[in-house]
mmCIF file of N, CA and C in Angstrom:
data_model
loop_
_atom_site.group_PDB
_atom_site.id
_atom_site.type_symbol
_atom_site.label_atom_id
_atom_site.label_comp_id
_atom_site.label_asym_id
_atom_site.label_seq_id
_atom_site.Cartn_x
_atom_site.Cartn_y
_atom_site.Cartn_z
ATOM 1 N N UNK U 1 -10.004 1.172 9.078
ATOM 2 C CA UNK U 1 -9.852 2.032 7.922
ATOM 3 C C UNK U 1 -11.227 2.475 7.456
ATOM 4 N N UNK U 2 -11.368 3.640 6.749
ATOM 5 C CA UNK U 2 -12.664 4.330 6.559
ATOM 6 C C UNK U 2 -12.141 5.112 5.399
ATOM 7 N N UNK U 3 -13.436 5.485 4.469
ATOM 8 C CA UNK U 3 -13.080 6.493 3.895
ATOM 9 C C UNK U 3 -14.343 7.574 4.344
ATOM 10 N N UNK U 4 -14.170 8.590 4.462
ATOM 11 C CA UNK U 4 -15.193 9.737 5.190
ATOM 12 C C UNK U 4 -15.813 10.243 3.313
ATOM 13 N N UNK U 5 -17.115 10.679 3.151
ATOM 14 C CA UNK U 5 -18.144 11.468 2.195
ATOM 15 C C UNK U 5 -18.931 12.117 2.915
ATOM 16 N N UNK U 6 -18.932 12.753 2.422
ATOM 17 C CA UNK U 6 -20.856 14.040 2.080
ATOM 18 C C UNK U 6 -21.574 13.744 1.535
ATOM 19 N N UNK U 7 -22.856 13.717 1.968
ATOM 20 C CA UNK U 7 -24.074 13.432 1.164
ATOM 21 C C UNK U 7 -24.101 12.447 0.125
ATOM 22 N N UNK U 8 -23.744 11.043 0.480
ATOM 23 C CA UNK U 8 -23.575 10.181 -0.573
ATOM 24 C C UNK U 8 -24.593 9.485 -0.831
ATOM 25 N N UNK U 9 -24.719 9.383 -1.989
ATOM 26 C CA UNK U 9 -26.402 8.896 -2.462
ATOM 27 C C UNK U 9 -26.283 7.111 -2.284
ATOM 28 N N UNK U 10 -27.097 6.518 -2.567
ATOM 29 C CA UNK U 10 -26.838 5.570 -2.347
ATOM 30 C C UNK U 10 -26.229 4.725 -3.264
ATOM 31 N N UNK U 11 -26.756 5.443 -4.750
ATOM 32 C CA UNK U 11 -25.781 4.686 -5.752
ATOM 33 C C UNK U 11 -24.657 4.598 -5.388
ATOM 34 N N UNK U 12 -23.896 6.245 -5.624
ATOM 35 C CA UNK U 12 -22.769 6.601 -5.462
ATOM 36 C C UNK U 12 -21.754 5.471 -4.162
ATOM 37 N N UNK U 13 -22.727 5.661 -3.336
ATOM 38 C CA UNK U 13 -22.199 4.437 -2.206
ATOM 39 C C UNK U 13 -22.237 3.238 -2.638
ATOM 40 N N UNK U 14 -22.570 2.668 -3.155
ATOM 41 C CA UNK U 14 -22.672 1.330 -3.911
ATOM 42 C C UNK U 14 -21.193 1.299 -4.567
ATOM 43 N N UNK U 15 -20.927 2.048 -5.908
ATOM 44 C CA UNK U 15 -20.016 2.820 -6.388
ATOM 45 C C UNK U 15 -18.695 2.234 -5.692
ATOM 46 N N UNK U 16 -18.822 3.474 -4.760
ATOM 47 C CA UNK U 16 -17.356 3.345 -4.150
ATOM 48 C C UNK U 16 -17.280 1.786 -3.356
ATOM 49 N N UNK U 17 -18.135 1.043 -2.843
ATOM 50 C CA UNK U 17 -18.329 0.401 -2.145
ATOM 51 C C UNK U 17 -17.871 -1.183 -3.367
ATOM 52 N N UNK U 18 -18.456 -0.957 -4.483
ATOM 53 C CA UNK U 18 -17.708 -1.952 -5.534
ATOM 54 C C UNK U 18 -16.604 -1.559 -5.607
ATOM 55 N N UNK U 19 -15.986 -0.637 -5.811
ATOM 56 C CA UNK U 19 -14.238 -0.159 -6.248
ATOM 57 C C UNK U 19 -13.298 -0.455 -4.874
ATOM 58 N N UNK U 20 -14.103 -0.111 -4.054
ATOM 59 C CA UNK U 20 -13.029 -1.096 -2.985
ATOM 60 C C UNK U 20 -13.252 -2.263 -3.308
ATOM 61 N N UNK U 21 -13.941 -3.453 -2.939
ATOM 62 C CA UNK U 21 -14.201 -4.807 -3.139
ATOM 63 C C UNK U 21 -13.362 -5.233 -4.106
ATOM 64 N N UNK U 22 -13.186 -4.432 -5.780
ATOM 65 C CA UNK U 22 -12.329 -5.144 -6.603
ATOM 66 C C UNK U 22 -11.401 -4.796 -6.343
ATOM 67 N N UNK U 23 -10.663 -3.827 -5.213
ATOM 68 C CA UNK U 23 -8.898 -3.395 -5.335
ATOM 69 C C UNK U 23 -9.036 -4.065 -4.325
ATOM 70 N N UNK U 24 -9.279 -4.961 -3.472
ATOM 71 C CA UNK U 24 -9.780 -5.269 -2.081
ATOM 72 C C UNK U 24 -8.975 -4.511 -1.169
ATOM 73 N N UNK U 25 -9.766 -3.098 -0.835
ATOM 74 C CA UNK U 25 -9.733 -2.191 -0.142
ATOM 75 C C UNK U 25 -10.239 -2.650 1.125
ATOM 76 N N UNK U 26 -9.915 -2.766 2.245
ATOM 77 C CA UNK U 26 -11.227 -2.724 3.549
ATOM 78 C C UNK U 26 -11.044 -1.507 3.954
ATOM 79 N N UNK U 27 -12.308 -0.695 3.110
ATOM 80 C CA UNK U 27 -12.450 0.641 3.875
ATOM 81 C C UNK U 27 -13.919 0.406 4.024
ATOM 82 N N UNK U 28 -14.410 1.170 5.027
ATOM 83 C CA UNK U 28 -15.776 0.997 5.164
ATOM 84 C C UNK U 28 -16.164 2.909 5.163
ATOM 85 N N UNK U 29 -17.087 2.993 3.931
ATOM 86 C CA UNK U 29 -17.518 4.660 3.998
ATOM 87 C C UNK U 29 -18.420 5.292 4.778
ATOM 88 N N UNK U 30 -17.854 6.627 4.994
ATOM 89 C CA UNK U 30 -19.033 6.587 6.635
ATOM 90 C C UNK U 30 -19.758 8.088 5.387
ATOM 91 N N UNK U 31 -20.576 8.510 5.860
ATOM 92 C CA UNK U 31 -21.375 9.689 5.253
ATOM 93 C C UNK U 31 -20.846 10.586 6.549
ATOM 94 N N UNK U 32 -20.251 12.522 6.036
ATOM 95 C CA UNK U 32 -20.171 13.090 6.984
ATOM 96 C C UNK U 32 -21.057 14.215 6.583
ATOM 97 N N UNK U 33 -21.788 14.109 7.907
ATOM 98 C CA UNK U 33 -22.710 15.658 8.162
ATOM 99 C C UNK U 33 -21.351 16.845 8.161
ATOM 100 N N UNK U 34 -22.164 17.981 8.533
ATOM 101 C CA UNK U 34 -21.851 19.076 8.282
ATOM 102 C C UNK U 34 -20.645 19.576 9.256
ATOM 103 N N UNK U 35 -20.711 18.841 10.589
ATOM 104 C CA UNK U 35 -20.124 18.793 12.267
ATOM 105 C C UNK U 35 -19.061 17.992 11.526
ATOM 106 N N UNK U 36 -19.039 17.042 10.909
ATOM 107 C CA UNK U 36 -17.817 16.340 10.791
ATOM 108 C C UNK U 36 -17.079 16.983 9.569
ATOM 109 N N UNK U 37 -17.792 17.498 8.364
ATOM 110 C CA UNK U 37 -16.781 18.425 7.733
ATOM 111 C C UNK U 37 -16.472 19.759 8.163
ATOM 112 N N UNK U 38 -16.505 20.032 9.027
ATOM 113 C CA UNK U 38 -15.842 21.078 10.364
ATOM 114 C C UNK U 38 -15.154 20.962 10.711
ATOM 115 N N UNK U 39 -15.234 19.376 11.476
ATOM 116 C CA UNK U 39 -14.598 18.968 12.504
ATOM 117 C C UNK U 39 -13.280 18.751 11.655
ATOM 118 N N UNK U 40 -13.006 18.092 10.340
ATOM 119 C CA UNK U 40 -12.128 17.851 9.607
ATOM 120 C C UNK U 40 -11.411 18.637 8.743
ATOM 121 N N UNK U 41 -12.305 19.655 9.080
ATOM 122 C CA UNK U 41 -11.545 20.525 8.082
ATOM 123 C C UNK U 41 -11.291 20.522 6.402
ATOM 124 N N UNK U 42 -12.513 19.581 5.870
ATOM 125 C CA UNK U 42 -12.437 19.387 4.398
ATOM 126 C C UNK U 42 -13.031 20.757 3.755
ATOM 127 N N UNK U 43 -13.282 21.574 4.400
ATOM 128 C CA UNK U 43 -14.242 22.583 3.589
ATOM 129 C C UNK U 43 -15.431 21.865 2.241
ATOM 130 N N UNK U 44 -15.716 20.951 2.250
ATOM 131 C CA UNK U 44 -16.637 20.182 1.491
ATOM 132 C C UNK U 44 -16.153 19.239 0.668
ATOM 133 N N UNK U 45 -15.471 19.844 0.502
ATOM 134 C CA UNK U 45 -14.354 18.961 -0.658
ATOM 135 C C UNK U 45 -14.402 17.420 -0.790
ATOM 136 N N UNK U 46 -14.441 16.730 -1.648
ATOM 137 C CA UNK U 46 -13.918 15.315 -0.902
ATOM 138 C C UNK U 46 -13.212 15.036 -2.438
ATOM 139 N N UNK U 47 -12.940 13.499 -2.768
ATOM 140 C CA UNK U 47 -12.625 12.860 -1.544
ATOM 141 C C UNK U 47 -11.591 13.255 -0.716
ATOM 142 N N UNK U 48 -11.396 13.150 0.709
ATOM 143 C CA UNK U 48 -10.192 13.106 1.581
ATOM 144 C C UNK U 48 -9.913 11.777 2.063
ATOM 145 N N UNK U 49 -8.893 11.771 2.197
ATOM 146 C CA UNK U 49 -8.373 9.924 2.414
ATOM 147 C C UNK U 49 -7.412 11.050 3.613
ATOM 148 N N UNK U 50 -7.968 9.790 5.104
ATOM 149 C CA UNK U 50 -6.829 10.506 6.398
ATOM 150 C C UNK U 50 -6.598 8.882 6.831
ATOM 151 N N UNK U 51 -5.090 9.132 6.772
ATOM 152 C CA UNK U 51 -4.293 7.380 7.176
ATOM 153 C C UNK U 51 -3.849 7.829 8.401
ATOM 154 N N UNK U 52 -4.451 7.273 9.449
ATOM 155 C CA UNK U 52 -4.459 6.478 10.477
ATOM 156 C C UNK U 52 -3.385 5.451 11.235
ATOM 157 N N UNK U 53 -2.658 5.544 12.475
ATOM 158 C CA UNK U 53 -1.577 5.315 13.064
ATOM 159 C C UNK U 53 -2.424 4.180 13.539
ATOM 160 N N UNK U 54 -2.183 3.436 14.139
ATOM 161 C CA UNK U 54 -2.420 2.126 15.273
ATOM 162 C C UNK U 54 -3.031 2.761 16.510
ATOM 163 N N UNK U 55 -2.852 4.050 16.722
ATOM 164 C CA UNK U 55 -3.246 4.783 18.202
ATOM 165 C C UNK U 55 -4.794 5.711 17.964
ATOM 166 N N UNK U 56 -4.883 5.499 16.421
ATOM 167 C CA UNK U 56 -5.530 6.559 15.749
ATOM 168 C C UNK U 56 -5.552 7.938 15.771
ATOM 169 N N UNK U 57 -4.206 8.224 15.350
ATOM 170 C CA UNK U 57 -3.596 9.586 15.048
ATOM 171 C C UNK U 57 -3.371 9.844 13.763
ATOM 172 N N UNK U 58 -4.284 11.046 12.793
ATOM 173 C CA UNK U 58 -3.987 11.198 11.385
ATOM 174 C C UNK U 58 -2.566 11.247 11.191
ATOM 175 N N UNK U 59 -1.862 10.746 10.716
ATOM 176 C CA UNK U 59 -0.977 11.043 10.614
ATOM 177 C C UNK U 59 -0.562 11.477 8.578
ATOM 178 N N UNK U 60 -1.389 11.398 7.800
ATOM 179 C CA UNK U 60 -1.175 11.706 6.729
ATOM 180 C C UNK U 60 -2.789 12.304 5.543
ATOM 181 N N UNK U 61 -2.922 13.057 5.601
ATOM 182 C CA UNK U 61 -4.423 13.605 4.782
ATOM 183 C C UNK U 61 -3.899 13.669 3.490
ATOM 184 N N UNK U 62 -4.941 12.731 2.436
ATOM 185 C CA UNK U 62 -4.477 13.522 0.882
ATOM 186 C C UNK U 62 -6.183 14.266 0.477
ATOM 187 N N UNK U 63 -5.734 14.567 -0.137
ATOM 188 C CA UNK U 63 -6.824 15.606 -0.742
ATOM 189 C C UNK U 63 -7.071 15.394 -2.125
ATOM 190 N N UNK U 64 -8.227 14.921 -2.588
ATOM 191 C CA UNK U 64 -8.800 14.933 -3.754
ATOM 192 C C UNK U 64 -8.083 12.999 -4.547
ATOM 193 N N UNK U 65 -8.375 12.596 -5.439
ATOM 194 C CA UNK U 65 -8.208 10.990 -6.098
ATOM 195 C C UNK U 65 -7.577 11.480 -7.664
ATOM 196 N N UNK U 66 -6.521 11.019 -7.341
ATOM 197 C CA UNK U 66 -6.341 10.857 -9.421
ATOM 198 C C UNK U 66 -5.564 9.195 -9.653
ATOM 199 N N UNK U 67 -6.636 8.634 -10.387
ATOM 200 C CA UNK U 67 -6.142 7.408 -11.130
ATOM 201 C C UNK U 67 -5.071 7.202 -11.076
ATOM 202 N N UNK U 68 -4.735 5.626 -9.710
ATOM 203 C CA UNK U 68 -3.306 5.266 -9.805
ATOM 204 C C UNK U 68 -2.341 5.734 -8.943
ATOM 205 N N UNK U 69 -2.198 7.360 -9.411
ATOM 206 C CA UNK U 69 -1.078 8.156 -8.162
ATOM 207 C C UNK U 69 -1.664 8.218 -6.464
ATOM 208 N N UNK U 70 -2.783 8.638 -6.477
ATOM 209 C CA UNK U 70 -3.394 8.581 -5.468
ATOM 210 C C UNK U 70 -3.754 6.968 -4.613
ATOM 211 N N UNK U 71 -4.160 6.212 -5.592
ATOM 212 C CA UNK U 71 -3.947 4.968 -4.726
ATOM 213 C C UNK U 71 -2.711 4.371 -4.185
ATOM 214 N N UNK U 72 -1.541 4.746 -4.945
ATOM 215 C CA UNK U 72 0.183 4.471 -4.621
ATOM 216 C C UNK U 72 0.636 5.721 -3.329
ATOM 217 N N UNK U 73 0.022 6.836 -3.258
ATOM 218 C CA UNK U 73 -0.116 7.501 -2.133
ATOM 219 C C UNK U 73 -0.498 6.597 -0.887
ATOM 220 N N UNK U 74 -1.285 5.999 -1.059
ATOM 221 C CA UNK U 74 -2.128 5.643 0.423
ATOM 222 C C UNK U 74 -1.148 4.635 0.551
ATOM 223 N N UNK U 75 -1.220 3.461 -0.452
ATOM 224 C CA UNK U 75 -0.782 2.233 -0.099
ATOM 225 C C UNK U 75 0.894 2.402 0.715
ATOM 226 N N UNK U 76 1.644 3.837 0.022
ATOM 227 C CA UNK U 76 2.924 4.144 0.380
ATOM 228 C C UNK U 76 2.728 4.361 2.061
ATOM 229 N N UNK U 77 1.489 5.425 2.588
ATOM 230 C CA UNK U 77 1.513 5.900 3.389
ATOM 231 C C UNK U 77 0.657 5.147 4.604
ATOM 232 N N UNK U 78 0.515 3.898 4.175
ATOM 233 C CA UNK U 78 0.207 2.641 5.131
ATOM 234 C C UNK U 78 1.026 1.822 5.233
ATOM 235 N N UNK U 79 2.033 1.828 4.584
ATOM 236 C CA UNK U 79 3.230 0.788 4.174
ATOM 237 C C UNK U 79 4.543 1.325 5.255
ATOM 238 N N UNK U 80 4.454 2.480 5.174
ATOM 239 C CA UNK U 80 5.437 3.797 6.213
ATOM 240 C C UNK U 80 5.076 3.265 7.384
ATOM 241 N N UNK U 81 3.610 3.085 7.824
ATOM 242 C CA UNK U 81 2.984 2.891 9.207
ATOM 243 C C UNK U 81 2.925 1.687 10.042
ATOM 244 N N UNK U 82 3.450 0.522 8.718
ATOM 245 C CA UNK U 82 3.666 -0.903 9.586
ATOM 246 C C UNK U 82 4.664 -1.140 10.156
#
């Protein structure tokens, strides 16, 4: 599991990097250059959260975080995948 950013400072990485730890998230954040927001198709945007099959096939992209709904998104759409 991963969560993909742009240009993340290092605070900011710290940041997200505490907010997983207390929801105990294991995501590990990768920084994406410019090739990988291409490649993904975020147009810059973040955050994007892409959940991941066992074969590693996206099988679900959300777009953008709102308090709560968005974390019951993922957890739903990893919960679908076991």
């Amino acid at each position: 599991r991963f969560a993909l950013a742009r240009g993340l400072g290092d605070v900011y990485k710290r940041q997200l990097q505490n907010y997983a730890k207390r929801k105990e998230l294991n995501y590990m954040f990768l920084d994406g250059d410019d090739k990988v927001i291409e490649d993904y198709r975020t147009g810059g945007a973040a955050p994007y959260f892409f959940i991941l099959d066992k074969e590693r096939i996206i099988r679900k992209v959300i777009r953008g975080y709102g308090m709560g709904k968005t974390d019951k998104e993922i957890t739903e759409a990893i919960e679908e995948l076991l």
